[in-house]
Amino acid sequence: MKIKPNITIKLIAYLLIVSVLPLLAYAVISFDMVKRTMLDMASGYSAQLVSNQRDYLLLQTGQIESLAARIASIEEIGTAIANIDAAQKSERNSYDELSAQVGIRQSLNAYTNLKGLVSIDLFTAKGNRFYVGDTLTVPVVNEAQRQRIYDVAVKSSQSLLWLGVEDNLNTASPLRKVLTAVKVIRRYSEEKQDSQAVGMLLINYSTDYLADNFSRLDLGREAYLMVTDAKGRLVYAPEHADIGKTAPAELENLQKINQVSTRNTNNTNSGSVHLQLGEHNALVNYSCTADGAWCVFGVIPKQTLLAPVNRIALLATIVMLICFVVITLAGRHFKRNMVAPVKAISDGFRHLQENKFDISKPLPLPAGKDEITELVAWFNAFLETLQMRQRHEQELIQSEYKFSAIFQLSPMALALIRIENGEFVDVNNFWLLQFGFQREDVTGKTSRDFRLWVDLREREKMVAALQTAKILDRFEVRQRRKDGRIITCELFGRPIEFQHEMLYIFCCVDITRQREVEQQIREINQELESRVHSRTITLEQTNSELAAAMNTLNRTKDELVRSEKMAALGALVAGIAHELNTPIGNSVTVASTLQDESSTLRAELQSGKLRRTTIEYYLSTITTGTELLMRNLGSAHELISSFKQVTVDQSSNQRRPFMLKETLEEIIATLVPMYKKTGHSMQCELASGIMMDSYPGPLGQVLTNFVTNALSHAFEGRSKGQMKLTARPLKTGLVEIIFSDDGIGIPDEHQSRVFDPFFTTKLGKGGSGLGMSIAYNIVTSILGGSISLQSKLGEGSSFILVLPLCAPVLQAEADPESHD
């Protein structure tokens, strides 16, 4: 009967061939057990020795700490320190110094077993010193090192500070490396109502004494012990010259890790690790004190420790090589009959893992009908199932990716929490920023674990609301940040299915600032209402007083303006009257002469003595007199006509079209009498053909004020002065009029105030201070232009007017009925 070569028969045959493999496994396990046993025994022995030496070191340092506490508690020592710093050098009390040293030596009597003690130094805050040590004389200290140690000790919160391995502060001592402990001595200050540092107690302990003790230990061949301080410096090492140097980097890193662990647990920390120290792999047992100040390391090289086990490893290697030869021979046959058919399926799975397999193309079925054929068929069926699963997983991955991206990038604090136990599954970055936690502080914990809730009753209300409505909207709570600050938040909660688990997603909106602003607004509104009410009453009273004062001021201003205008007009009339005296007087003289000649002619005619020469002389006299009379009367007529036009314009303020050149000449003609006999002169450069529709009267008043101001101020102390009036057209319907003088000029500090009302440099000497202010108001309001000043001290001043050819319409003209 032919046996069917199915996979079960083939597998049994191959298992019989490789049955030796369990024996090899047994050998390997035995080797490992022996190795572990030896390592455990060595580690236990080393750990015990290390722990004992740590306890010995703690005993020595504990005695030093007790000695320091006892010395610091002696009242006479504190008093001596305070007195020696307070007194002058010449006034020091030697009794205080002696009592302090006696107190220190008496304290030492109680610690006779403390044989490694090198010296005790007691320093005051100002550097004064009490010394008990290994030299008869008081050695000089390194002052910079003493000050550094004092500053570090004062800033430390420890009652006694171990500095570890330090250079000996006493330069004369033969011991250069010592263990240094410092305790700050404090006294209560009545003035500051607090304890103040008045000095420090510095105790040096011999590293050589510790080295003698540690060197007696036997950890085995090539094994050694190392002791380090809190800064990783060697307190003891096999090589004495290494004391004070930094420990190997591997031991230093191990000590730093254990210092962190010790601070967190507040217990001594011991353990065993395998480290690569230099060229050797070693078993290191360590034991550190609770405060992390000291660590003891026992180092045993593995090469020395495991030498007896290497023979077992060699034997196991030989047996394994024999097994490999047997397996290789059997494997060749196994590969042809079983591995090759299965490899196609294995490659298919590997290519699926690498995303290189086309799952739409199944494997071809082998010709046989054994289990391998069935396996290929099942693989093809798996491909069909995988094809459907990949479609669903792709959709799920895209959905989870979108959710994760939105969750982490959201500008709002979001948290995923399990429904059944309230455990935080995840929080986004904005939630961590808002509450100040790290992600590891929150994930996998409940809100009770990190005290998120200020009032747990609010949490109970939230849970009740979720149980009732399944959702949460605008639920206001108070929650606590990591730094303890309490913030007010609004919670929004919704259930969500994430990775086949029902969770709650919470949105926490910080409204603390909003509530503070609302409270501030309420307080400000109340305060504003009170202020507005009180100030409204005050403002009403002030407004009534200001209105009355403004009315009085306006009336006073109008009176002053009218007075100024009348004064200018009076000066103009006086000048014109004086100017008219000359032509009128000449006319009267000519008329009286003609009257006398006529009487003489009539008398000769009546006497019959009239001669031809008399008639010719009379006619000649009549002709000459008539010419003189007409000339003088013509001058008076022109002067009166100009004066009439100017006075009419200035008194009426009527708007009319006029030629600028002719109007300015008429104005200047009326002003000539003001400076004719003073030695001053006026030069005019007026462009012709400039037609204006404006107010000639206000314009004349402005020029009158300019001339009056120049005669009163510009030429003060001078017999001759030159005034100049120019007018020229500008673009865009403007004209420029410049009145200048070569007088004394205006100081810089006065130029900004020239147009201010009542500003004058001749207050009390006839100056009212309104001339330039009136000119400014006329130019800017009535004439609709601008006025500016250019002046330089000692060189003269210029007033520049820029006026529109057509003046703006005044309100009185636009609304004539308002004056009815």
mmCIF file of C-alpha atoms in Angstrom, residues 238-560:
data_model
loop_
_atom_site.group_PDB
_atom_site.id
_atom_site.type_symbol
_atom_site.label_atom_id
_atom_site.label_comp_id
_atom_site.label_asym_id
_atom_site.label_seq_id
_atom_site.Cartn_x
_atom_site.Cartn_y
_atom_site.Cartn_z
ATOM 1 C CA PRO A 238 41.941 52.736 43.721
ATOM 2 C CA GLU A 239 44.432 55.298 42.464
ATOM 3 C CA HIS A 240 44.957 57.913 45.217
ATOM 4 C CA ALA A 241 45.847 60.576 42.643
ATOM 5 C CA ASP A 242 42.321 60.326 41.171
ATOM 6 C CA ILE A 243 40.654 61.576 44.376
ATOM 7 C CA GLY A 244 38.897 64.888 43.628
ATOM 8 C CA LYS A 245 38.665 64.212 39.906
ATOM 9 C CA THR A 246 35.412 63.550 38.062
ATOM 10 C CA ALA A 247 34.252 59.948 38.068
ATOM 11 C CA PRO A 248 34.076 58.025 34.763
ATOM 12 C CA ALA A 249 31.291 59.335 32.557
ATOM 13 C CA GLU A 250 29.312 56.068 32.800
ATOM 14 C CA LEU A 251 29.266 56.180 36.622
ATOM 15 C CA GLU A 252 28.531 59.928 36.596
ATOM 16 C CA ASN A 253 25.479 59.443 34.336
ATOM 17 C CA LEU A 254 24.278 56.564 36.520
ATOM 18 C CA GLN A 255 24.615 58.785 39.624
ATOM 19 C CA LYS A 256 22.636 61.657 37.992
ATOM 20 C CA ILE A 257 19.801 59.278 37.094
ATOM 21 C CA ASN A 258 19.696 57.947 40.635
ATOM 22 C CA GLN A 259 19.813 61.454 42.145
ATOM 23 C CA VAL A 260 16.596 62.285 40.282
ATOM 24 C CA SER A 261 15.018 59.015 41.365
ATOM 25 C CA THR A 262 16.138 59.549 44.991
ATOM 26 C CA ARG A 263 14.661 63.069 45.128
ATOM 27 C CA ASN A 264 11.345 61.730 43.853
ATOM 28 C CA THR A 265 11.171 58.817 46.326
ATOM 29 C CA ASN A 266 13.173 60.367 49.212
ATOM 30 C CA ASN A 267 14.724 56.931 49.901
ATOM 31 C CA THR A 268 18.165 55.449 49.475
ATOM 32 C CA ASN A 269 18.647 54.027 46.009
ATOM 33 C CA SER A 270 20.594 50.843 45.267
ATOM 34 C CA GLY A 271 20.877 48.551 42.310
ATOM 35 C CA SER A 272 23.006 46.603 39.909
ATOM 36 C CA VAL A 273 23.720 47.387 36.252
ATOM 37 C CA HIS A 274 26.009 46.213 33.484
ATOM 38 C CA LEU A 275 28.235 48.976 32.093
ATOM 39 C CA GLN A 276 31.026 49.263 29.591
ATOM 40 C CA LEU A 277 33.878 50.873 31.561
ATOM 41 C CA GLY A 278 36.792 51.540 29.254
ATOM 42 C CA GLU A 279 37.670 48.305 27.467
ATOM 43 C CA HIS A 280 35.886 46.012 29.928
ATOM 44 C CA ASN A 281 32.243 45.097 30.427
ATOM 45 C CA ALA A 282 31.668 45.196 34.173
ATOM 46 C CA LEU A 283 29.003 44.390 36.742
ATOM 47 C CA VAL A 284 28.446 47.569 38.766
ATOM 48 C CA ASN A 285 26.629 47.548 42.101
ATOM 49 C CA TYR A 286 25.758 50.952 43.484
ATOM 50 C CA SER A 287 24.147 52.400 46.584
ATOM 51 C CA CYS A 288 23.336 56.116 46.975
ATOM 52 C CA THR A 289 22.182 58.016 50.044
ATOM 53 C CA ALA A 290 18.665 59.426 50.291
ATOM 54 C CA ASP A 291 19.843 63.016 49.751
ATOM 55 C CA GLY A 292 22.006 62.029 46.766
ATOM 56 C CA ALA A 293 25.143 63.420 48.448
ATOM 57 C CA TRP A 294 27.173 60.159 48.286
ATOM 58 C CA CYS A 295 27.245 57.113 46.014
ATOM 59 C CA VAL A 296 29.307 53.918 46.493
ATOM 60 C CA PHE A 297 30.100 51.812 43.401
ATOM 61 C CA GLY A 298 31.433 48.241 43.371
ATOM 62 C CA VAL A 299 32.949 47.343 39.970
ATOM 63 C CA ILE A 300 33.583 43.668 39.018
ATOM 64 C CA PRO A 301 34.870 42.953 35.457
ATOM 65 C CA LYS A 302 32.740 40.265 33.807
ATOM 66 C CA GLN A 303 35.743 38.795 32.039
ATOM 67 C CA THR A 304 37.303 37.825 35.365
ATOM 68 C CA LEU A 305 34.015 36.785 36.918
ATOM 69 C CA LEU A 306 32.900 34.490 34.121
ATOM 70 C CA ALA A 307 36.233 32.811 33.338
ATOM 71 C CA PRO A 308 35.147 29.398 34.815
ATOM 72 C CA VAL A 309 31.991 29.436 32.701
ATOM 73 C CA ASN A 310 33.818 29.897 29.403
ATOM 74 C CA ARG A 311 34.684 26.181 29.220
ATOM 75 C CA ILE A 312 30.967 25.336 29.315
ATOM 76 C CA ALA A 313 30.367 27.888 26.554
ATOM 77 C CA LEU A 314 33.080 26.244 24.400
ATOM 78 C CA LEU A 315 31.521 22.800 24.815
ATOM 79 C CA ALA A 316 28.069 24.170 23.985
ATOM 80 C CA THR A 317 29.477 25.800 20.856
ATOM 81 C CA ILE A 318 30.906 22.495 19.618
ATOM 82 C CA VAL A 319 27.597 20.715 20.189
ATOM 83 C CA MET A 320 25.752 23.502 18.364
ATOM 84 C CA LEU A 321 28.059 23.246 15.357
ATOM 85 C CA ILE A 322 27.293 19.519 15.143
ATOM 86 C CA CYS A 323 23.582 20.306 15.275
ATOM 87 C CA PHE A 324 23.954 22.884 12.494
ATOM 88 C CA VAL A 325 25.635 20.278 10.266
ATOM 89 C CA VAL A 326 22.805 17.815 10.882
ATOM 90 C CA ILE A 327 20.162 20.455 10.284
ATOM 91 C CA THR A 328 21.864 21.563 7.060
ATOM 92 C CA LEU A 329 21.829 18.071 5.632
ATOM 93 C CA ALA A 330 18.223 17.530 6.626
ATOM 94 C CA GLY A 331 17.250 20.991 5.454
ATOM 95 C CA ARG A 332 18.257 20.359 1.859
ATOM 96 C CA HIS A 333 15.729 17.570 1.574
ATOM 97 C CA PHE A 334 13.136 19.540 3.559
ATOM 98 C CA LYS A 335 13.522 22.557 1.276
ATOM 99 C CA ARG A 336 12.824 20.644 -1.876
ATOM 100 C CA ASN A 337 9.699 18.977 -0.566
ATOM 101 C CA MET A 338 8.142 21.544 1.788
ATOM 102 C CA VAL A 339 9.901 24.893 1.834
ATOM 103 C CA ALA A 340 9.652 25.588 -1.900
ATOM 104 C CA PRO A 341 5.838 25.303 -2.016
ATOM 105 C CA VAL A 342 5.459 27.292 1.206
ATOM 106 C CA LYS A 343 8.001 29.938 0.088
ATOM 107 C CA ALA A 344 5.636 31.203 -2.566
ATOM 108 C CA ILE A 345 3.030 31.808 0.113
ATOM 109 C CA SER A 346 5.679 33.319 2.445
ATOM 110 C CA ASP A 347 6.888 35.644 -0.301
ATOM 111 C CA GLY A 348 3.315 36.573 -0.953
ATOM 112 C CA PHE A 349 2.828 37.556 2.688
ATOM 113 C CA ARG A 350 6.155 39.452 2.699
ATOM 114 C CA HIS A 351 5.246 41.335 -0.443
ATOM 115 C CA LEU A 352 1.876 42.100 1.108
ATOM 116 C CA GLN A 353 3.701 43.525 4.123
ATOM 117 C CA GLU A 354 5.849 45.661 1.797
ATOM 118 C CA ASN A 355 2.837 46.668 -0.322
ATOM 119 C CA LYS A 356 4.471 45.085 -3.398
ATOM 120 C CA PHE A 357 1.965 42.274 -3.988
ATOM 121 C CA ASP A 358 -0.884 42.654 -6.426
ATOM 122 C CA ILE A 359 -3.747 41.174 -4.434
ATOM 123 C CA SER A 360 -5.922 41.105 -7.537
ATOM 124 C CA LYS A 361 -3.736 38.271 -8.947
ATOM 125 C CA PRO A 362 -3.970 35.029 -6.834
ATOM 126 C CA LEU A 363 -1.223 32.355 -6.707
ATOM 127 C CA PRO A 364 -1.516 29.369 -9.068
ATOM 128 C CA LEU A 365 -2.595 26.117 -7.371
ATOM 129 C CA PRO A 366 0.064 23.329 -7.171
ATOM 130 C CA ALA A 367 -0.557 20.021 -8.945
ATOM 131 C CA GLY A 368 -0.637 17.952 -5.736
ATOM 132 C CA LYS A 369 -3.589 17.548 -3.386
ATOM 133 C CA ASP A 370 -1.908 17.688 -0.001
ATOM 134 C CA GLU A 371 -2.129 20.327 2.716
ATOM 135 C CA ILE A 372 0.199 22.662 0.766
ATOM 136 C CA THR A 373 -2.361 22.841 -2.037
ATOM 137 C CA GLU A 374 -5.062 23.587 0.493
ATOM 138 C CA LEU A 375 -2.803 26.270 2.026
ATOM 139 C CA VAL A 376 -2.412 27.989 -1.376
ATOM 140 C CA ALA A 377 -6.156 27.880 -1.870
ATOM 141 C CA TRP A 378 -6.694 29.406 1.542
ATOM 142 C CA PHE A 379 -4.067 32.053 0.699
ATOM 143 C CA ASN A 380 -5.978 33.026 -2.424
ATOM 144 C CA ALA A 381 -9.160 33.219 -0.355
ATOM 145 C CA PHE A 382 -7.274 35.388 2.124
ATOM 146 C CA LEU A 383 -6.291 37.708 -0.734
ATOM 147 C CA GLU A 384 -9.947 38.220 -1.618
ATOM 148 C CA THR A 385 -10.807 38.957 2.019
ATOM 149 C CA LEU A 386 -7.774 41.253 2.334
ATOM 150 C CA GLN A 387 -8.835 43.170 -0.730
ATOM 151 C CA MET A 388 -12.170 44.001 0.901
ATOM 152 C CA ARG A 389 -10.542 44.715 4.276
ATOM 153 C CA GLN A 390 -8.032 47.136 2.761
ATOM 154 C CA ARG A 391 -10.835 49.148 1.254
ATOM 155 C CA HIS A 392 -12.547 49.437 4.638
ATOM 156 C CA GLU A 393 -9.270 50.180 6.485
ATOM 157 C CA GLN A 394 -8.339 52.868 3.982
ATOM 158 C CA GLU A 395 -11.634 54.583 4.560
ATOM 159 C CA LEU A 396 -11.198 54.229 8.328
ATOM 160 C CA ILE A 397 -7.600 55.567 8.228
ATOM 161 C CA GLN A 398 -8.641 58.583 6.209
ATOM 162 C CA SER A 399 -11.434 59.281 8.662
ATOM 163 C CA GLU A 400 -9.153 58.916 11.699
ATOM 164 C CA TYR A 401 -6.451 61.029 10.056
ATOM 165 C CA LYS A 402 -8.885 63.838 9.402
ATOM 166 C CA PHE A 403 -10.169 63.629 12.957
ATOM 167 C CA SER A 404 -6.623 63.582 14.415
ATOM 168 C CA ALA A 405 -5.538 66.556 12.285
ATOM 169 C CA ILE A 406 -8.599 68.570 13.245
ATOM 170 C CA PHE A 407 -8.217 67.542 16.891
ATOM 171 C CA GLN A 408 -4.536 68.531 17.213
ATOM 172 C CA LEU A 409 -4.635 71.671 15.057
ATOM 173 C CA SER A 410 -7.828 73.064 16.541
ATOM 174 C CA PRO A 411 -7.354 76.551 18.120
ATOM 175 C CA MET A 412 -9.575 75.421 21.007
ATOM 176 C CA ALA A 413 -8.802 73.237 24.019
ATOM 177 C CA LEU A 414 -10.057 69.684 23.202
ATOM 178 C CA ALA A 415 -9.887 66.500 25.293
ATOM 179 C CA LEU A 416 -10.909 62.860 24.654
ATOM 180 C CA ILE A 417 -12.217 61.118 27.801
ATOM 181 C CA ARG A 418 -13.427 57.550 28.373
ATOM 182 C CA ILE A 419 -17.067 57.357 29.370
ATOM 183 C CA GLU A 420 -16.876 54.569 31.907
ATOM 184 C CA ASN A 421 -14.057 55.857 34.172
ATOM 185 C CA GLY A 422 -13.386 59.482 33.181
ATOM 186 C CA GLU A 423 -9.814 58.699 32.079
ATOM 187 C CA PHE A 424 -8.120 61.175 29.685
ATOM 188 C CA VAL A 425 -7.255 59.393 26.422
ATOM 189 C CA ASP A 426 -5.679 62.410 24.705
ATOM 190 C CA VAL A 427 -5.634 66.213 24.710
ATOM 191 C CA ASN A 428 -4.598 68.599 21.964
ATOM 192 C CA ASN A 429 -1.741 71.088 22.133
ATOM 193 C CA PHE A 430 -4.039 74.041 22.809
ATOM 194 C CA TRP A 431 -5.451 72.269 25.895
ATOM 195 C CA LEU A 432 -1.896 71.745 27.213
ATOM 196 C CA LEU A 433 -1.073 75.393 26.549
ATOM 197 C CA GLN A 434 -4.251 76.597 28.254
ATOM 198 C CA PHE A 435 -3.795 74.507 31.419
ATOM 199 C CA GLY A 436 0.042 74.395 31.549
ATOM 200 C CA PHE A 437 0.354 70.570 31.825
ATOM 201 C CA GLN A 438 2.606 68.165 29.943
ATOM 202 C CA ARG A 439 0.943 65.407 27.958
ATOM 203 C CA GLU A 440 2.289 62.688 30.260
ATOM 204 C CA ASP A 441 0.726 64.526 33.246
ATOM 205 C CA VAL A 442 -2.753 64.016 31.765
ATOM 206 C CA THR A 443 -3.049 61.003 29.477
ATOM 207 C CA GLY A 444 -4.095 57.810 31.233
ATOM 208 C CA LYS A 445 -5.250 59.736 34.329
ATOM 209 C CA THR A 446 -8.519 61.162 35.595
ATOM 210 C CA SER A 447 -9.179 64.795 36.444
ATOM 211 C CA ARG A 448 -9.063 63.892 40.149
ATOM 212 C CA ASP A 449 -5.465 62.681 39.776
ATOM 213 C CA PHE A 450 -4.109 66.106 38.781
ATOM 214 C CA ARG A 451 -6.723 68.204 40.698
ATOM 215 C CA LEU A 452 -8.275 69.813 37.650
ATOM 216 C CA TRP A 453 -11.573 70.629 39.368
ATOM 217 C CA VAL A 454 -11.759 73.451 41.893
ATOM 218 C CA ASP A 455 -15.169 72.320 43.157
ATOM 219 C CA LEU A 456 -16.039 68.621 42.724
ATOM 220 C CA ARG A 457 -19.727 69.510 43.012
ATOM 221 C CA GLU A 458 -19.448 71.195 39.608
ATOM 222 C CA ARG A 459 -18.090 67.928 38.199
ATOM 223 C CA GLU A 460 -21.011 66.025 39.700
ATOM 224 C CA LYS A 461 -23.456 68.485 38.094
ATOM 225 C CA MET A 462 -21.670 68.042 34.748
ATOM 226 C CA VAL A 463 -21.871 64.224 34.998
ATOM 227 C CA ALA A 464 -25.590 64.480 35.865
ATOM 228 C CA ALA A 465 -26.179 66.747 32.855
ATOM 229 C CA LEU A 466 -24.388 64.258 30.577
ATOM 230 C CA GLN A 467 -26.400 61.353 31.941
ATOM 231 C CA THR A 468 -29.603 63.270 31.292
ATOM 232 C CA ALA A 469 -29.010 64.875 27.887
ATOM 233 C CA LYS A 470 -25.883 62.981 26.627
ATOM 234 C CA ILE A 471 -24.480 66.354 25.451
ATOM 235 C CA LEU A 472 -23.127 69.440 27.156
ATOM 236 C CA ASP A 473 -23.477 73.050 26.010
ATOM 237 C CA ARG A 474 -22.072 76.211 27.637
ATOM 238 C CA PHE A 475 -21.615 74.559 31.017
ATOM 239 C CA GLU A 476 -19.645 77.115 33.069
ATOM 240 C CA VAL A 477 -17.106 75.673 35.540
ATOM 241 C CA ARG A 478 -13.970 76.695 37.390
ATOM 242 C CA GLN A 479 -10.852 74.643 36.743
ATOM 243 C CA ARG A 480 -7.273 74.737 38.024
ATOM 244 C CA ARG A 481 -4.125 75.126 35.913
ATOM 245 C CA LYS A 482 -0.908 73.280 36.775
ATOM 246 C CA ASP A 483 0.540 76.445 38.340
ATOM 247 C CA GLY A 484 -2.497 76.683 40.659
ATOM 248 C CA ARG A 485 -4.197 79.598 38.902
ATOM 249 C CA ILE A 486 -7.955 79.181 38.647
ATOM 250 C CA ILE A 487 -9.666 79.949 35.334
ATOM 251 C CA THR A 488 -13.325 80.083 34.366
ATOM 252 C CA CYS A 489 -14.286 77.904 31.400
ATOM 253 C CA GLU A 490 -17.308 76.945 29.314
ATOM 254 C CA LEU A 491 -17.538 73.210 28.574
ATOM 255 C CA PHE A 492 -19.046 71.657 25.433
ATOM 256 C CA GLY A 493 -19.284 67.867 25.325
ATOM 257 C CA ARG A 494 -20.362 65.289 22.709
ATOM 258 C CA PRO A 495 -20.115 61.473 22.577
ATOM 259 C CA ILE A 496 -17.939 60.078 19.772
ATOM 260 C CA GLU A 497 -16.826 56.632 18.588
ATOM 261 C CA PHE A 498 -13.060 56.555 18.056
ATOM 262 C CA GLN A 499 -11.033 53.411 17.227
ATOM 263 C CA HIS A 500 -13.994 51.154 18.108
ATOM 264 C CA GLU A 501 -14.397 52.793 21.516
ATOM 265 C CA MET A 502 -17.074 55.169 22.817
ATOM 266 C CA LEU A 503 -15.491 58.365 24.132
ATOM 267 C CA TYR A 504 -16.521 61.890 25.028
ATOM 268 C CA ILE A 505 -14.888 64.835 23.293
ATOM 269 C CA PHE A 506 -14.873 67.995 25.401
ATOM 270 C CA CYS A 507 -14.175 71.546 24.264
ATOM 271 C CA CYS A 508 -13.019 73.881 27.055
ATOM 272 C CA VAL A 509 -13.234 77.614 26.264
ATOM 273 C CA ASP A 510 -11.358 79.940 28.646
ATOM 274 C CA ILE A 511 -13.701 82.852 29.492
ATOM 275 C CA THR A 512 -11.747 84.115 32.520
ATOM 276 C CA ARG A 513 -10.735 87.341 30.824
ATOM 277 C CA GLN A 514 -14.275 87.830 29.534
ATOM 278 C CA ARG A 515 -15.724 87.556 33.044
ATOM 279 C CA GLU A 516 -13.044 89.897 34.426
ATOM 280 C CA VAL A 517 -13.760 92.457 31.701
ATOM 281 C CA GLU A 518 -17.502 92.209 32.340
ATOM 282 C CA GLN A 519 -16.925 92.830 36.048
ATOM 283 C CA GLN A 520 -14.592 95.732 35.276
ATOM 284 C CA ILE A 521 -17.166 97.208 32.881
ATOM 285 C CA ARG A 522 -19.857 96.995 35.542
ATOM 286 C CA GLU A 523 -17.617 98.695 38.073
ATOM 287 C CA ILE A 524 -16.520 101.332 35.534
ATOM 288 C CA ASN A 525 -20.142 102.004 34.538
ATOM 289 C CA GLN A 526 -21.112 102.567 38.154
ATOM 290 C CA GLU A 527 -18.151 104.850 38.691
ATOM 291 C CA LEU A 528 -18.830 106.711 35.422
ATOM 292 C CA GLU A 529 -22.468 107.250 36.300
ATOM 293 C CA SER A 530 -21.400 108.771 39.601
ATOM 294 C CA ARG A 531 -18.765 110.940 37.961
ATOM 295 C CA VAL A 532 -21.034 112.036 35.130
ATOM 296 C CA HIS A 533 -23.743 113.049 37.593
ATOM 297 C CA SER A 534 -21.381 115.125 39.733
ATOM 298 C CA ARG A 535 -19.568 116.623 36.770
ATOM 299 C CA THR A 536 -22.801 117.419 34.961
ATOM 300 C CA ILE A 537 -23.823 119.652 37.840
ATOM 301 C CA THR A 538 -20.376 121.284 37.899
ATOM 302 C CA LEU A 539 -20.369 121.639 34.098
ATOM 303 C CA GLU A 540 -23.766 123.327 34.063
ATOM 304 C CA GLN A 541 -22.564 125.864 36.614
ATOM 305 C CA THR A 542 -19.322 126.404 34.711
ATOM 306 C CA ASN A 543 -21.150 126.745 31.386
ATOM 307 C CA SER A 544 -23.415 129.455 32.744
ATOM 308 C CA GLU A 545 -20.423 131.328 34.138
ATOM 309 C CA LEU A 546 -18.501 130.899 30.862
ATOM 310 C CA ALA A 547 -21.479 132.085 28.815
ATOM 311 C CA ALA A 548 -21.735 135.247 30.883
ATOM 312 C CA ALA A 549 -17.980 135.801 30.642
ATOM 313 C CA MET A 550 -18.034 135.151 26.874
ATOM 314 C CA ASN A 551 -20.785 137.694 26.331
ATOM 315 C CA THR A 552 -18.848 140.271 28.320
ATOM 316 C CA LEU A 553 -15.661 139.416 26.419
ATOM 317 C CA ASN A 554 -17.368 139.693 23.028
ATOM 318 C CA ARG A 555 -18.796 143.102 23.920
ATOM 319 C CA THR A 556 -15.398 144.235 25.151
ATOM 320 C CA LYS A 557 -13.746 142.909 22.000
ATOM 321 C CA ASP A 558 -16.234 144.678 19.718
ATOM 322 C CA GLU A 559 -15.710 147.932 21.629
ATOM 323 C CA LEU A 560 -11.957 147.569 21.348
#
